[in-house]
């Protein structure tokens, strides 16, 4: 077989994969647009931005996931809460920050918590620690200024009303639990 046919076939395969991905994204956007009207939200779509909301740290990674963002009236103590894994435990032995609570070993075992330790310890009262202990596994929560975001890492919801309603209910309960700890309204 001629090398030109091999190269042409490879390029055709790449084009087909690209077109299928674009088609699926278009269908997802259409479904989300319809769903947003159904559940009383506005769909912004690709390129939509929330001013002054910075999500992430120093390095850049692209994720496809469903994220809920809540804006409070005042700045929250900045923290990053995520499920703790084996690598985090190894990192802790070498000085990687993880705020643990002796009073709540289950919380400390399940989550990696980072931030200004004094502020975070004030925010994470026994009731908030218990809330997160009882929350099903896999949730991450980050704050920056007045913003709180909640998500499940690399979990993108299918555009189904029941899944989105459940997601909104769960993330709203997370925001309410944090809000109940201070005057951030």
Short mmCIF file of C-alpha atoms in Angstrom, two decimals:
data_model
loop_
_atom_site.label_atom_id
_atom_site.label_comp_id
_atom_site.label_asym_id
_atom_site.label_seq_id
_atom_site.Cartn_x
_atom_site.Cartn_y
_atom_site.Cartn_z
CA UNK A 1 0.00 0.00 0.00
CA UNK A 2 1.25 3.44 -0.91
CA UNK A 3 2.33 5.78 1.92
CA UNK A 4 0.03 8.46 0.48
CA UNK A 5 -2.99 6.21 1.16
CA UNK A 6 -1.84 5.55 4.72
CA UNK A 7 -1.37 9.27 5.38
CA UNK A 8 -4.69 10.10 3.68
CA UNK A 9 -6.52 7.45 5.72
CA UNK A 10 -4.97 8.74 8.94
CA UNK A 11 -5.99 12.32 8.12
CA UNK A 12 -9.52 11.16 7.23
CA UNK A 13 -9.76 9.38 10.59
CA UNK A 14 -8.64 12.51 12.46
CA UNK A 15 -11.19 14.60 10.54
CA UNK A 16 -13.97 12.10 11.30
CA UNK A 17 -13.17 12.11 15.03
CA UNK A 18 -13.12 15.93 15.04
CA UNK A 19 -16.47 16.17 13.21
CA UNK A 20 -18.12 13.64 15.52
CA UNK A 21 -16.89 15.56 18.58
CA UNK A 22 -18.21 18.85 17.14
CA UNK A 23 -21.57 17.24 16.37
CA UNK A 24 -21.87 15.82 19.90
CA UNK A 25 -20.96 19.18 21.43
CA UNK A 26 -23.58 20.91 19.26
CA UNK A 27 -26.25 18.43 20.34
CA UNK A 28 -25.24 18.84 23.99
CA UNK A 29 -25.45 22.64 23.70
CA UNK A 30 -28.92 22.39 22.12
CA UNK A 31 -30.09 20.05 24.88
CA UNK A 32 -28.65 22.30 27.61
CA UNK A 33 -30.28 25.38 26.07
CA UNK A 34 -33.66 23.64 26.13
CA UNK A 35 -33.07 22.24 29.61
CA UNK A 36 -32.10 25.62 31.04
CA UNK A 37 -35.44 27.10 29.96
CA UNK A 38 -37.22 24.07 31.42
CA UNK A 39 -35.66 24.50 34.87
CA UNK A 40 -35.67 28.32 34.93
CA UNK A 41 -32.06 29.16 34.12
CA UNK A 42 -30.35 31.06 31.32
CA UNK A 43 -27.80 29.15 29.24
CA UNK A 44 -24.68 31.18 28.46
CA UNK A 45 -22.76 28.62 26.39
CA UNK A 46 -19.14 28.58 25.29
CA UNK A 47 -17.22 31.75 25.97
CA UNK A 48 -19.55 32.83 28.74
CA UNK A 49 -17.60 34.44 31.53
CA UNK A 50 -18.24 35.37 35.08
CA UNK A 51 -16.29 38.55 35.81
CA UNK A 52 -13.77 38.38 38.65
CA UNK A 53 -14.17 34.60 39.12
CA UNK A 54 -10.81 32.89 38.97
CA UNK A 55 -10.96 29.14 39.12
CA UNK A 56 -7.75 27.25 39.61
CA UNK A 57 -4.19 27.66 40.63
CA UNK A 58 -0.83 28.27 38.99
CA UNK A 59 -0.90 25.58 36.35
CA UNK A 60 -3.35 25.23 33.51
CA UNK A 61 -5.54 22.20 32.97
CA UNK A 62 -8.69 21.95 30.90
CA UNK A 63 -11.56 19.98 32.43
CA UNK A 64 -15.00 19.12 31.17
CA UNK A 65 -17.17 19.18 34.25
CA UNK A 66 -20.35 20.67 35.60
CA UNK A 67 -19.65 23.44 38.12
CA UNK A 68 -22.00 25.48 40.30
CA UNK A 69 -20.84 28.98 41.26
CA UNK A 70 -22.36 30.97 44.12
CA UNK A 71 -21.60 34.63 44.82
CA UNK A 72 -21.81 35.83 48.42
CA UNK A 73 -22.08 39.44 49.57
CA UNK A 74 -18.65 39.43 51.22
CA UNK A 75 -15.38 37.62 50.68
CA UNK A 76 -15.13 34.13 52.10
CA UNK A 77 -12.00 32.71 53.67
CA UNK A 78 -10.13 31.21 50.74
CA UNK A 79 -9.93 27.43 50.78
CA UNK A 80 -9.67 24.43 48.49
CA UNK A 81 -11.41 21.24 49.59
CA UNK A 82 -11.16 18.07 47.56
CA UNK A 83 -11.22 14.32 48.03
CA UNK A 84 -7.92 13.17 49.46
CA UNK A 85 -6.03 10.48 47.56
CA UNK A 86 -2.90 8.43 48.07
CA UNK A 87 -0.62 11.02 46.44
CA UNK A 88 -1.92 13.73 48.78
CA UNK A 89 -1.09 11.55 51.78
CA UNK A 90 2.46 11.07 50.49
CA UNK A 91 2.73 14.83 49.82
CA UNK A 92 1.64 15.60 53.39
CA UNK A 93 4.65 13.65 54.65
CA UNK A 94 6.85 16.01 52.63
CA UNK A 95 5.21 19.26 53.73
CA UNK A 96 2.30 19.55 51.24
CA UNK A 97 -0.36 21.47 53.16
CA UNK A 98 -3.37 19.54 54.40
CA UNK A 99 -5.38 21.00 57.27
CA UNK A 100 -6.56 18.11 59.44
CA UNK A 101 -8.94 18.14 62.40
CA UNK A 102 -8.13 15.79 65.29
CA UNK A 103 -11.74 16.14 66.42
CA UNK A 104 -13.01 14.79 63.07
CA UNK A 105 -10.70 12.04 61.82
CA UNK A 106 -13.23 10.89 59.21
CA UNK A 107 -13.26 14.36 57.63
CA UNK A 108 -9.46 14.51 57.70
CA UNK A 109 -9.23 11.07 56.10
CA UNK A 110 -11.68 11.91 53.29
CA UNK A 111 -10.58 15.42 52.34
CA UNK A 112 -7.53 17.45 51.45
CA UNK A 113 -8.15 20.96 52.81
CA UNK A 114 -5.86 23.85 51.98
CA UNK A 115 -5.95 27.56 52.73
CA UNK A 116 -5.01 30.04 55.43
CA UNK A 117 -5.04 27.66 58.38
CA UNK A 118 -6.32 30.12 60.98
CA UNK A 119 -9.21 31.34 58.79
CA UNK A 120 -10.07 27.84 57.59
CA UNK A 121 -10.16 26.46 61.14
CA UNK A 122 -12.54 29.30 62.14
CA UNK A 123 -14.82 28.55 59.19
CA UNK A 124 -14.83 24.76 59.53
CA UNK A 125 -16.85 24.44 62.72
CA UNK A 126 -17.90 21.03 64.05
CA UNK A 127 -21.24 21.35 62.22
CA UNK A 128 -19.57 22.12 58.87
CA UNK A 129 -17.09 19.28 59.34
CA UNK A 130 -20.00 16.93 60.06
CA UNK A 131 -21.86 18.20 56.98
CA UNK A 132 -18.93 17.30 54.74
CA UNK A 133 -18.46 13.94 56.47
CA UNK A 134 -22.07 13.07 55.64
CA UNK A 135 -21.89 14.35 52.05
CA UNK A 136 -21.49 11.60 49.46
CA UNK A 137 -17.91 11.20 48.32
CA UNK A 138 -16.36 13.02 45.39
CA UNK A 139 -17.28 16.67 45.96
CA UNK A 140 -14.76 19.50 45.64
CA UNK A 141 -15.34 23.05 46.89
CA UNK A 142 -13.20 26.12 46.24
CA UNK A 143 -13.57 29.73 47.30
CA UNK A 144 -12.06 32.90 45.92
CA UNK A 145 -13.21 36.30 47.17
CA UNK A 146 -17.01 36.22 47.37
CA UNK A 147 -17.24 33.14 45.11
CA UNK A 148 -17.81 29.54 46.08
CA UNK A 149 -17.72 26.82 43.45
CA UNK A 150 -18.76 23.21 43.95
CA UNK A 151 -18.20 20.35 41.54
CA UNK A 152 -17.26 16.74 41.10
CA UNK A 153 -13.88 16.56 39.38
CA UNK A 154 -14.19 15.66 35.71
CA UNK A 155 -17.89 14.81 36.04
CA UNK A 156 -19.99 16.42 33.34
CA UNK A 157 -23.73 15.94 33.75
CA UNK A 158 -25.86 14.64 30.92
CA UNK A 159 -28.44 17.26 29.93
CA UNK A 160 -31.32 15.70 31.88
CA UNK A 161 -33.61 17.76 34.08
CA UNK A 162 -33.60 15.32 37.01
CA UNK A 163 -29.77 15.18 37.10
CA UNK A 164 -29.48 18.97 37.00
CA UNK A 165 -32.15 19.46 39.65
CA UNK A 166 -30.29 17.02 41.93
CA UNK A 167 -26.98 18.79 41.19
CA UNK A 168 -28.50 22.21 41.94
CA UNK A 169 -30.03 20.90 45.16
CA UNK A 170 -26.75 19.35 46.32
CA UNK A 171 -24.54 22.32 45.43
CA UNK A 172 -27.05 24.72 47.00
CA UNK A 173 -26.89 22.71 50.23
CA UNK A 174 -23.08 22.95 50.15
CA UNK A 175 -23.25 26.73 49.68
CA UNK A 176 -25.87 27.04 52.44
CA UNK A 177 -23.74 24.99 54.84
CA UNK A 178 -20.74 27.27 54.27
CA UNK A 179 -22.92 30.39 54.41
CA UNK A 180 -24.36 29.34 57.78
CA UNK A 181 -20.87 29.59 59.34
CA UNK A 182 -20.49 33.34 59.01
CA UNK A 183 -21.87 36.66 57.81
CA UNK A 184 -21.30 36.16 54.09
CA UNK A 185 -24.94 36.13 52.96
#
